[in-house]
Tab-separated table of C-alpha atoms in Angstrom:
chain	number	residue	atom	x	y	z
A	765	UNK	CA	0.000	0.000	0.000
A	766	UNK	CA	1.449	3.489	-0.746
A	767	UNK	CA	1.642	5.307	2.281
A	768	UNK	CA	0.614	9.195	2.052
A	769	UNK	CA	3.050	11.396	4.144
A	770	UNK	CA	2.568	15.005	2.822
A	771	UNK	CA	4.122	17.568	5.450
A	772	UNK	CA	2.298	20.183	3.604
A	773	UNK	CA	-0.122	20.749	0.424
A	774	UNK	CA	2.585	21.506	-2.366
A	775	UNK	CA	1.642	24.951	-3.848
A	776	UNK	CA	0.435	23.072	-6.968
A	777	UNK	CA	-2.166	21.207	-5.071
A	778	UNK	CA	-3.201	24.203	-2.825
A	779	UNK	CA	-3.977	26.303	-5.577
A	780	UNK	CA	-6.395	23.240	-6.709
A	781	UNK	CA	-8.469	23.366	-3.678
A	782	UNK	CA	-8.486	26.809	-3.523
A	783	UNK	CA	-9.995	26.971	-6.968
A	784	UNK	CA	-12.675	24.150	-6.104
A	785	UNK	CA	-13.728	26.194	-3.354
A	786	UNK	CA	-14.192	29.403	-5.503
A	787	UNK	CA	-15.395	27.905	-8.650
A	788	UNK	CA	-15.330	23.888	-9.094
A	789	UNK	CA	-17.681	21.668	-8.250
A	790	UNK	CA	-17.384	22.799	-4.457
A	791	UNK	CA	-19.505	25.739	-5.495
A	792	UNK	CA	-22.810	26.458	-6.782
A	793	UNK	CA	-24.094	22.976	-8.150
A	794	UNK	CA	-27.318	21.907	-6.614
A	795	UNK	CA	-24.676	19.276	-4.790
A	796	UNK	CA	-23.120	22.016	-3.118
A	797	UNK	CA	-25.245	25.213	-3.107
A	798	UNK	CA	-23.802	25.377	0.899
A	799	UNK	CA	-20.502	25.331	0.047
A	800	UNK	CA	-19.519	28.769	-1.315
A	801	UNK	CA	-20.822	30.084	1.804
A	802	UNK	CA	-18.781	27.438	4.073
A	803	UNK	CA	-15.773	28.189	1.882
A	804	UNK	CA	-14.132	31.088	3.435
A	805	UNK	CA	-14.152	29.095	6.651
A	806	UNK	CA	-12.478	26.134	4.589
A	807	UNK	CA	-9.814	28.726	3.469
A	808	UNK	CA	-8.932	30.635	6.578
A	809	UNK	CA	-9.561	27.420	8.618
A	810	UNK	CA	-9.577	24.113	6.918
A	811	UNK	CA	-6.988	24.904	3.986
A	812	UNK	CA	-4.731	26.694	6.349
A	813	UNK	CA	-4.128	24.305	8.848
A	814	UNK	CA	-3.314	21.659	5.862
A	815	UNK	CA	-0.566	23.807	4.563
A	816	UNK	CA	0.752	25.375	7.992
A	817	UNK	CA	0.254	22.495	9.923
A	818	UNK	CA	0.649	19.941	7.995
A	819	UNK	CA	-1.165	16.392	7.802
A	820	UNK	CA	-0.141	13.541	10.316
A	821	UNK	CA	2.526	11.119	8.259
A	822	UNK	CA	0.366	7.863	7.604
A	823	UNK	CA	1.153	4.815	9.309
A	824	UNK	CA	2.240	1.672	7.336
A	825	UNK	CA	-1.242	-0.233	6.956
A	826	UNK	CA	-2.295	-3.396	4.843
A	827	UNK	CA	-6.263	-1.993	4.395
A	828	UNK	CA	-9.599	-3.327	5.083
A	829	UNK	CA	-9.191	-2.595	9.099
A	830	UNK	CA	-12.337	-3.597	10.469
A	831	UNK	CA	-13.479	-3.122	14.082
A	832	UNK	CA	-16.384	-5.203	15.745
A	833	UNK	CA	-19.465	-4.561	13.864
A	834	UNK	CA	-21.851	-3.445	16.229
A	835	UNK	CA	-24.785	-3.585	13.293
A	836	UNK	CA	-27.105	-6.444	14.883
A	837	UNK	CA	-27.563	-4.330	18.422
A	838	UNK	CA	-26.744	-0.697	16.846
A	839	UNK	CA	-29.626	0.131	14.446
A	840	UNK	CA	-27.418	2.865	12.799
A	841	UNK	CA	-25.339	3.941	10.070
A	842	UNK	CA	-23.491	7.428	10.274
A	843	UNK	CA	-23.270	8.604	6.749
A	844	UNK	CA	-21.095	11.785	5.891
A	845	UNK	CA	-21.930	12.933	2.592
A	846	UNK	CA	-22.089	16.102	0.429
A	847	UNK	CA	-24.762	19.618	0.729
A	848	UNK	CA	-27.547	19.178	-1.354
A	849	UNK	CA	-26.657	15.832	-2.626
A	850	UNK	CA	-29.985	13.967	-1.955
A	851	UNK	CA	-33.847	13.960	-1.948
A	852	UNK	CA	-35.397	16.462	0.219
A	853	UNK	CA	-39.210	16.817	0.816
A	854	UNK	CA	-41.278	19.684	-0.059
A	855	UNK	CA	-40.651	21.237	3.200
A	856	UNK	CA	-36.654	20.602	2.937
A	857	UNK	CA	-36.214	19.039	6.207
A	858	UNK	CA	-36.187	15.224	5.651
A	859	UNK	CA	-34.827	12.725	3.053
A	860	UNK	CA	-37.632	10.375	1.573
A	861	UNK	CA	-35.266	7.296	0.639
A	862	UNK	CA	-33.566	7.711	3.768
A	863	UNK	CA	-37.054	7.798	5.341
A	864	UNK	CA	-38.118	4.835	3.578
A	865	UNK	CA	-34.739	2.839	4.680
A	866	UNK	CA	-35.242	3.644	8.167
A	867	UNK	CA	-38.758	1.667	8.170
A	868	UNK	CA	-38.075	-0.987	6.514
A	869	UNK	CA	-34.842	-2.286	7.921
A	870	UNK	CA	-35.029	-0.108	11.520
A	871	UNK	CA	-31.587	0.935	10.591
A	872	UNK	CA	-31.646	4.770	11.828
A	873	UNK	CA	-29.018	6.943	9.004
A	874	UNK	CA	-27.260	9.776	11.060
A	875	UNK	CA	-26.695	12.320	7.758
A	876	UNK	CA	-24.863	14.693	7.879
A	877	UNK	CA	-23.757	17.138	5.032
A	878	UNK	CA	-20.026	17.572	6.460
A	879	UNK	CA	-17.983	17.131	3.128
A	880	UNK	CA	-17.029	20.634	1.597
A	881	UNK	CA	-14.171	19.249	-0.379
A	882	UNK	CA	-12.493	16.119	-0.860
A	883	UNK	CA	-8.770	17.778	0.215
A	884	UNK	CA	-10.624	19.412	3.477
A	885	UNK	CA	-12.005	16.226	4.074
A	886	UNK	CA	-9.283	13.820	3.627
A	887	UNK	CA	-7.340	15.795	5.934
A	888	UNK	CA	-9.882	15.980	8.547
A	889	UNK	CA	-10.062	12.130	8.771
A	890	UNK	CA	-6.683	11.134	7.619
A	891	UNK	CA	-4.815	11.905	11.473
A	892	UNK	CA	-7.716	9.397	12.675
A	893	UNK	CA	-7.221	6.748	9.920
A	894	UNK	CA	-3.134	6.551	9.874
A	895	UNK	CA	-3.802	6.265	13.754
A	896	UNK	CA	-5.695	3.089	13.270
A	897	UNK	CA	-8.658	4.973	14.751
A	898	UNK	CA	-12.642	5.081	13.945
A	899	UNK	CA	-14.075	8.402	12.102
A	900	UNK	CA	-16.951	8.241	13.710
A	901	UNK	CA	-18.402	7.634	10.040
A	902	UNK	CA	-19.678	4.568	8.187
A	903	UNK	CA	-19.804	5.503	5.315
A	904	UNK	CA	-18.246	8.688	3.326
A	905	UNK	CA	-18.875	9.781	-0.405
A	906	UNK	CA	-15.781	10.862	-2.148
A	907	UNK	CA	-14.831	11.855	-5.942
A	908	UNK	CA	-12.977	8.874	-7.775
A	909	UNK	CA	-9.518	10.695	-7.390
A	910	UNK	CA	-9.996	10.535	-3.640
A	911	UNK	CA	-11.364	7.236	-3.628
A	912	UNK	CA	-8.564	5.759	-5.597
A	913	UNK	CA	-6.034	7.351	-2.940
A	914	UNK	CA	-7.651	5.619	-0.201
A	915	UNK	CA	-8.451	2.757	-1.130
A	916	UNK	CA	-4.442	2.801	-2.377
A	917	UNK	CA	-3.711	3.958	1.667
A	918	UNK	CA	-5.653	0.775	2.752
A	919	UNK	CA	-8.022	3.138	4.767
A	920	UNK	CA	-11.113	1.577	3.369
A	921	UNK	CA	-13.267	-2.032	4.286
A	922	UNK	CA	-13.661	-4.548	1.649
A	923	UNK	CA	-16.983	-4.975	0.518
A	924	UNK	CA	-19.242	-8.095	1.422
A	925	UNK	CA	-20.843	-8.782	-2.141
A	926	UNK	CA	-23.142	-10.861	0.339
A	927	UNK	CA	-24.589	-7.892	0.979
A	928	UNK	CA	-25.295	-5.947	-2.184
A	929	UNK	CA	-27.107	-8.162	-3.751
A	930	UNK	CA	-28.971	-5.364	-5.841
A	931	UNK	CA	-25.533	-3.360	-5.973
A	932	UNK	CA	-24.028	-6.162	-7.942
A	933	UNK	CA	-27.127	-7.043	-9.968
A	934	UNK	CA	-27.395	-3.095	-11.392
A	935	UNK	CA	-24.606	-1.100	-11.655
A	936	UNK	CA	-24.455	0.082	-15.177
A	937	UNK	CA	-21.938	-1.050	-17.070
A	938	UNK	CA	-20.510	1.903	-17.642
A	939	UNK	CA	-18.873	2.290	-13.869
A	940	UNK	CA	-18.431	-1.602	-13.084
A	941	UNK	CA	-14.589	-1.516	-13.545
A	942	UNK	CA	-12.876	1.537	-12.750
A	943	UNK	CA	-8.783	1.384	-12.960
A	944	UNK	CA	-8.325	2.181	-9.511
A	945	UNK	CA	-10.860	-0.454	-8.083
A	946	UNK	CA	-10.904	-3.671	-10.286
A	947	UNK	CA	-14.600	-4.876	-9.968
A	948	UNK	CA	-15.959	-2.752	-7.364
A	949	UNK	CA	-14.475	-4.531	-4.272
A	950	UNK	CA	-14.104	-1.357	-2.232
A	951	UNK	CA	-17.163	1.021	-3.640
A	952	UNK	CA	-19.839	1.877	-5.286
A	953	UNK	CA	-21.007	5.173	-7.101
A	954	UNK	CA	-22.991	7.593	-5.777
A	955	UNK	CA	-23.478	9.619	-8.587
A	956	UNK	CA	-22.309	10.126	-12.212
A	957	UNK	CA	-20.780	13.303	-13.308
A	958	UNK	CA	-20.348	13.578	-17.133
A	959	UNK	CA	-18.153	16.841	-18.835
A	960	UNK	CA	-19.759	18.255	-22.108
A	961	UNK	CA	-19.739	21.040	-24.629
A	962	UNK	CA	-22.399	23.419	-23.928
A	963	UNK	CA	-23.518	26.781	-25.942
A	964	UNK	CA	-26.283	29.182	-26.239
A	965	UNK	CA	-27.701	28.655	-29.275
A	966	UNK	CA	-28.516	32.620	-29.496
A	967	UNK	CA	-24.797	33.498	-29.172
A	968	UNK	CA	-23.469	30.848	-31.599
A	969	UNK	CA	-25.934	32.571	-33.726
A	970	UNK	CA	-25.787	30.277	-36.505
A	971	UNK	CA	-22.116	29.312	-35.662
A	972	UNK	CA	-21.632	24.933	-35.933
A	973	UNK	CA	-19.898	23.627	-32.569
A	974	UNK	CA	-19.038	19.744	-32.664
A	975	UNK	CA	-16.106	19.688	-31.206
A	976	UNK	CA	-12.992	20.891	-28.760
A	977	UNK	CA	-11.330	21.691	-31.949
A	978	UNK	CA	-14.334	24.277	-32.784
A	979	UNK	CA	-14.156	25.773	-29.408
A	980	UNK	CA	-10.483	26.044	-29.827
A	981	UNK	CA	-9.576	26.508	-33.346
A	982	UNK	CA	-13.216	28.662	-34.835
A	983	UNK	CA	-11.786	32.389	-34.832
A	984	UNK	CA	-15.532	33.453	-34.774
A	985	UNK	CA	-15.693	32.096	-31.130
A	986	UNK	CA	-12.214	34.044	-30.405
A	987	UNK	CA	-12.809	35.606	-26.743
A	988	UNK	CA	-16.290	33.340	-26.161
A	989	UNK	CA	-14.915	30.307	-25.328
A	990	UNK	CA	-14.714	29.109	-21.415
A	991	UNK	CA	-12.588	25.517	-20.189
A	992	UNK	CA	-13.027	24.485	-16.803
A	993	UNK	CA	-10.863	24.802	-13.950
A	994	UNK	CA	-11.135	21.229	-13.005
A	995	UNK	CA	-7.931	19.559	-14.526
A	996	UNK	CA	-9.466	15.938	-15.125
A	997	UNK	CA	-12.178	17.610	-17.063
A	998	UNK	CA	-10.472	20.322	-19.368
A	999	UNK	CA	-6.952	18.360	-19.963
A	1000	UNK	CA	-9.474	15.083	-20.690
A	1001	UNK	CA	-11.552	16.646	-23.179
A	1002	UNK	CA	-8.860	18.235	-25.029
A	1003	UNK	CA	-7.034	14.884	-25.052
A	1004	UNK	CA	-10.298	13.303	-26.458
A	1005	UNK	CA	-9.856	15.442	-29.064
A	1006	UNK	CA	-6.190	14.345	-29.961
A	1007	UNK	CA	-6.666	11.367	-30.457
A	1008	UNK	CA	-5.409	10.132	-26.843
A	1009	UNK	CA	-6.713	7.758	-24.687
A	1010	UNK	CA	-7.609	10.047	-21.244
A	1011	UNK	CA	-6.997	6.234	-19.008
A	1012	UNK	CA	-4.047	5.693	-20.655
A	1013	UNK	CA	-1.717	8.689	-21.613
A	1014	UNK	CA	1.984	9.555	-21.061
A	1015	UNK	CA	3.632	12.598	-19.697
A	1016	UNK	CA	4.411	13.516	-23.254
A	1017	UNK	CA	0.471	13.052	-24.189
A	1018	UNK	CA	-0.045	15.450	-21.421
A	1019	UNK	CA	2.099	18.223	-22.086
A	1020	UNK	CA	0.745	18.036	-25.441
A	1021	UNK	CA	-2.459	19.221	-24.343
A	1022	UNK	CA	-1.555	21.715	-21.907
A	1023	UNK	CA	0.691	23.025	-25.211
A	1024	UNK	CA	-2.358	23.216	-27.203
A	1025	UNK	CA	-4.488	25.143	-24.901
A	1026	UNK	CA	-1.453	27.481	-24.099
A	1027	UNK	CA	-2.014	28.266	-27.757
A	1028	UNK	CA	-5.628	29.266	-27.134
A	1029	UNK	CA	-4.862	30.856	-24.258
A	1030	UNK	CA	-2.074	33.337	-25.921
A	1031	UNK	CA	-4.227	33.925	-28.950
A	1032	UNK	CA	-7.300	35.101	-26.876
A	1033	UNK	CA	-9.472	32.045	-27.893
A	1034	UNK	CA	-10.201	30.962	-24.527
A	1035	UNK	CA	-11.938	33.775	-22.626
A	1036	UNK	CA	-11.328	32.040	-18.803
A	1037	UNK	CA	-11.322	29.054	-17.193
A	1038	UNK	CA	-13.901	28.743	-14.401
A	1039	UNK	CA	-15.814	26.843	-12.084
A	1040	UNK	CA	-19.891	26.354	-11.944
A	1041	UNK	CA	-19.722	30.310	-12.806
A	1042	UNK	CA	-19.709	29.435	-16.218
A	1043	UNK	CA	-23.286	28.882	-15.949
A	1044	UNK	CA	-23.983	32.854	-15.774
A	1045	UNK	CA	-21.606	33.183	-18.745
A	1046	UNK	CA	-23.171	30.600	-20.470
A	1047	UNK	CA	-27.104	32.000	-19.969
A	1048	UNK	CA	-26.133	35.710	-20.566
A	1049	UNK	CA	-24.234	34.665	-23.917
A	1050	UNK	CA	-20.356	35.530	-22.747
A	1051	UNK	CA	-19.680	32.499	-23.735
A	1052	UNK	CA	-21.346	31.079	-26.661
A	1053	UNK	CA	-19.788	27.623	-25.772
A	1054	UNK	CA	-17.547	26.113	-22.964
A	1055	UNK	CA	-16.679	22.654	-21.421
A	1056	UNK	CA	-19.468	22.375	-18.766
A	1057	UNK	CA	-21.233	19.666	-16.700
A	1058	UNK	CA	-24.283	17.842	-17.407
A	1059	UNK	CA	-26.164	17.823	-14.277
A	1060	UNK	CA	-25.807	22.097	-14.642
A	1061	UNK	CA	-27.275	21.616	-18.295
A	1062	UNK	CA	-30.396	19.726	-17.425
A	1063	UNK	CA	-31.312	22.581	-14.874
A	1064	UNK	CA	-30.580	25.788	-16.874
A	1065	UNK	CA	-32.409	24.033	-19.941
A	1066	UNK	CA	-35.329	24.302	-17.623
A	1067	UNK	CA	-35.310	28.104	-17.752
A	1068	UNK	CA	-33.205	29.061	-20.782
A	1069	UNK	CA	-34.155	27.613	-24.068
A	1070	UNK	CA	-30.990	28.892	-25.574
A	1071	UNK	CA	-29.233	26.427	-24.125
A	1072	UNK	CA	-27.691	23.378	-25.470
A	1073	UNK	CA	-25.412	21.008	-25.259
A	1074	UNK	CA	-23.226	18.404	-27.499
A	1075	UNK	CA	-21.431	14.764	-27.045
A	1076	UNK	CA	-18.786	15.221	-29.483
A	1077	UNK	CA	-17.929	12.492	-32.017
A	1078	UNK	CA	-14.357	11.974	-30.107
A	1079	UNK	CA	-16.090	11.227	-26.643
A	1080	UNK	CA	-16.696	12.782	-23.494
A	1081	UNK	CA	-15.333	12.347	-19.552
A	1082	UNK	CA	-16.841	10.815	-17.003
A	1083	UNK	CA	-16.312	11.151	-13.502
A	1084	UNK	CA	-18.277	9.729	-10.049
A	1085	UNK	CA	-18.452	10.221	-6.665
A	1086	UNK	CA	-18.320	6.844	-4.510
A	1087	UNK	CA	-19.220	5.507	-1.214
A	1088	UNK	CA	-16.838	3.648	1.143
A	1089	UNK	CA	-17.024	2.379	4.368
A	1090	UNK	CA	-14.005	3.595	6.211
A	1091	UNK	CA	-11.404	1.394	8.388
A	1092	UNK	CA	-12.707	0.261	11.926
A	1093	UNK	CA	-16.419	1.742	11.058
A	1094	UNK	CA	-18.377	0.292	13.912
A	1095	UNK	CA	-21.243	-0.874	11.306
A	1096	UNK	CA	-20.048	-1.781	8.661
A	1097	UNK	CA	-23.438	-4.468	7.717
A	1098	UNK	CA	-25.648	-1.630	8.008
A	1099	UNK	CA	-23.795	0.728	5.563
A	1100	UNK	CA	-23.591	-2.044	3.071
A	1101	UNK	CA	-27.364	-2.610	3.667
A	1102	UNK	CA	-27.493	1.159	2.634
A	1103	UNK	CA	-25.764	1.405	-0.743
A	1104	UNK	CA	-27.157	-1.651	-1.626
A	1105	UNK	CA	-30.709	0.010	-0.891
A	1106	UNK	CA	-30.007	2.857	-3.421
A	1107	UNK	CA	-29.079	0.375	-5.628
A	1108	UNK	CA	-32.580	-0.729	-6.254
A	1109	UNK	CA	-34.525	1.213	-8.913
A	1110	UNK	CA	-37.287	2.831	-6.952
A	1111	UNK	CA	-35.190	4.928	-4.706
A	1112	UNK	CA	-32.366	4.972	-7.260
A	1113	UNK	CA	-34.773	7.213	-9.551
A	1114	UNK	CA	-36.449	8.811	-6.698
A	1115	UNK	CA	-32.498	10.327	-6.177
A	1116	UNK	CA	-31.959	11.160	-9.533
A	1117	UNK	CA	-34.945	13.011	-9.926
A	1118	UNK	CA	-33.418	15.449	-7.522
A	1119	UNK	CA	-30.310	15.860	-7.950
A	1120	UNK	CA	-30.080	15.483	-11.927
A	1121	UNK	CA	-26.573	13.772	-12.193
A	1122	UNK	CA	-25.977	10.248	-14.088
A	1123	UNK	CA	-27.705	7.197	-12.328
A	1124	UNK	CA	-25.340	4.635	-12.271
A	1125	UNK	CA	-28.754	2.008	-11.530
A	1126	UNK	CA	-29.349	-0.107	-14.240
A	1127	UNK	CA	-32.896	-0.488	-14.908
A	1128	UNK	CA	-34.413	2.882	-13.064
A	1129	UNK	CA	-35.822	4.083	-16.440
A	1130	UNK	CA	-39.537	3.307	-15.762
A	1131	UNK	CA	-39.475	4.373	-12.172
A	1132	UNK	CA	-38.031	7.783	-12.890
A	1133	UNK	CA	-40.789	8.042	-15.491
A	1134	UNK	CA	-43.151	8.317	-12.742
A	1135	UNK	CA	-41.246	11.062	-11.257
A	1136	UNK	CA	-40.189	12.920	-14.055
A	1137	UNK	CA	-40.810	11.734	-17.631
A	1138	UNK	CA	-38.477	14.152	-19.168
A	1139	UNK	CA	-35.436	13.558	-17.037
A	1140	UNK	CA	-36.447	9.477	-17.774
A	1141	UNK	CA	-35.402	10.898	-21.476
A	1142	UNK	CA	-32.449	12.792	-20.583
A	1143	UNK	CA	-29.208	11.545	-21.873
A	1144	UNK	CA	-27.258	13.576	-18.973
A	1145	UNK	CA	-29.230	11.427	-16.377
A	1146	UNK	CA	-29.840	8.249	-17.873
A	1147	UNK	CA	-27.073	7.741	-21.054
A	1148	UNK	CA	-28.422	5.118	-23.420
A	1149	UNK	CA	-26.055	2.108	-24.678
A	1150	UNK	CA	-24.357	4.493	-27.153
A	1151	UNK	CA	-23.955	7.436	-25.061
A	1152	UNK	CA	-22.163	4.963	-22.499
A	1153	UNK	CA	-19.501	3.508	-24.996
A	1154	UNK	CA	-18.615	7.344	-25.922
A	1155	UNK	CA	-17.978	7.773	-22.056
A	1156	UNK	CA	-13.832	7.899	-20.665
A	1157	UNK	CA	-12.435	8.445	-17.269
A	1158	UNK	CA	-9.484	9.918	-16.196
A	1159	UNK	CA	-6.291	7.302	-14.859
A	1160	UNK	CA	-5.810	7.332	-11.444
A	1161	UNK	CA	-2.483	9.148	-11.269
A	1162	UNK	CA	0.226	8.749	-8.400
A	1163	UNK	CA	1.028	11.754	-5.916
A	1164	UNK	CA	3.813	12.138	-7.991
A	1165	UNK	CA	1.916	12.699	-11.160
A	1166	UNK	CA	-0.458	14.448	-9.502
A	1167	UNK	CA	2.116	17.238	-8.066
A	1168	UNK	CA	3.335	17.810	-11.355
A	1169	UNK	CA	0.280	17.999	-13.789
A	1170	UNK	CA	-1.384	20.624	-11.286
A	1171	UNK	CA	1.919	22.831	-11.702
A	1172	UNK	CA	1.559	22.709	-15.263
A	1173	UNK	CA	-2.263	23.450	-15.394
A	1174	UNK	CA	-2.148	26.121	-12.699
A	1175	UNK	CA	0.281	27.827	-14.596
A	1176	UNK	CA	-2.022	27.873	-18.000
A	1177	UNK	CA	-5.073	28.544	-16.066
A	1178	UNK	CA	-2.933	31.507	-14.483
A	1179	UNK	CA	-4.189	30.287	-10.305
């Protein structure tokens, strides 16, 4: 197991979670509406003590720790997840599925929105796990990149495929094998997050956009074009468009692509990168097109008719967010009773219907038609067979890698 032993954030990597905080995903999705509020705390408090303090150096571990599972005489499961990441009621103040959970298995979830960031996070509960100790959580959702680092730490519990019997029967193909966990044997996706090309039809005004190459390359876009500040998404997209294969590139592959959209960049092309503010660009018509992400598209669609949104011909990324049962949870049964739960269709769709990301349930078509009959149609919920084989995730990349390629992209994105 690699062991994790980061004194400090290098700048590289601080300037990443500093721009999540502003403008990725840690800021005005429906996911995490609460964040941008929470993330001047993060900065002053959680970010700071990261890189002044400095994270605990993990101990050596061999993963999987389990403690005595207290799940037959502790009805319970303490689940830490993301703001605004699942069903609320009408009145906002409970959680249907977890509602329905509760009465049929007497299993009581403790939920609590406590996960602003992944970084924040993992350094919250890393001191605890390198110490052998329990979180105090069951089970935690985390973004793939963070996933694959744990479960690379050994800080996570095997999964009991006894257990998820529905979890095994209807995962969608499209996440069953993930490069940095073989066949699921550690998690299971929350949600899917899938990275388009999305315009306003008004400000193309007439203009044809197919591809990264249009957005990069068509001087009538020049100054109208946003990327994302996300690195897995923009550097992916571009290297879609090369040719390259986003799970399987080289160093060389890489700087290829941060040369070509230093190129944009110097020749005015690109007009910023951002985070979820694109979506303001995007409606007012700053940008006629951008990189953007699909669960954003489905809800300004709903109030701007302008806007579209395209799979281009060379593919698209594809990201999730997973949940794992951390080492020496105290019940373990009960959290595995829980993601297999959302696993079945019924409260699979009655999740999706909310939050609008990818479903990664097979077979929740017909149930989310009873929610929502458009979203049952919608390709950026629910990709069909040949949306799915267009689909590519990022590699899992070493700390190593991961030092570097954030230099080189926070120097193009100028953070």
């Amino acid at each position: 197991m690699e062991q994790y032993e980061p004194d400090r954030l290098t700048p590289a990597v601080a300037a990443a979670v500093r721009r999540s905080l502003r403008n990725g995903r840690a800021a005005l999705t429906r996911r995490s509406l609460l964040r941008a509020s929470a993330g001047g705390a993060l900065m002053t408090g959680g970010l700071g003590a990261l890189s002044a303090c400095g994270i605990p150096a993990a101990t050596k571990t061999q993963g999987g720790v389990s403690a005595d599972d207290h799940s037959a005489e502790e009805k319970v499961v303490n689940f830490s997840n993301w703001p605004e990441y699942i069903d609320v009621d009408d009145k906002g103040k409970r959680h249907p599925t977890l509602d329905a959970f509760a009465r049929r298995t007497g299993i009581q979830v403790k939920y609590t929105e406590d996960i602003n960031d992944n970084d924040e996070f993992f350094g919250k509960i890393q001191p605890e796990l390198a110490a052998g100790q329990d979180t105090g959580r069951d089970l935690v959702v985390l973004t793939d990149w963070l996933a694959a680092r744990m479960i690379r730490l050994g800080y996570v519990q095997k999964l009991d495929p006894s257990n998820l019997p529905h979890a095994f029967a209807n995962l969608s193909d499209q996440f069953r094998a993930p490069d940095w966990d073989p066949g699921r044997a550690y998690s299971y996706p929350w949600q899917g997050i899938s990275t388009v090309i999305a315009y306003n039809k008004k400000a193309l005004d007439g203009i044809e956009v197919k591809s990264i190459s249009d957005l990069l390359d068509n001087p009538k876009l020049k100054g109208r074009v946003g990327f994302l500040t996300e690195m897995r998404d923009s550097i992916g997209m571009t290297m879609l468009d090369m040719g390259k294969d986003p799970g399987k590139f080289t160093d060389d592959d890489y700087d290829a692509v941060i040369a070509r959209l230093q190129k944009a960049v110097d020749k005015g092309q690109i007009r910023r990168f951002t985070g979820n503010d694109y979506t303001s660009d995007l409606t007012k018509g700053d940008f006629a097109a951008c990189v953007a992400w699909g669960g954003d598209i489905v809800q300004l669609q709903a109030d701007n008719p302008d806007v579209g949104y395209v799979i281009p011909d060379s593919g698209y990324m594809t990201s999730t967010d997973n949940m794992l049962i951390p080492n020496k949870a105290r019940h373990k049964t009960n959290a595995e009773r829980l993601i297999d739960f959302y696993f079945e269709p019924e409260p699979a769709a009655e999740l999706a219907a909310y939050v609008n990301y990818v479903s990664p349930v097979s077979g929740v078509e017909p149930y989310l038609a009873k929610i929502d009959k458009s979203a049952a149609k919608n390709p950026l919920i629910l990709p069909d067979k040949a949306m799915q084989a267009r689909s590519h995730a990022f590699r899992a990349l070493t700390q190593k890698e991961e030092t570097a390629y954030q230099q080189k992209f926070s120097k193009l994105t100028g953070a």
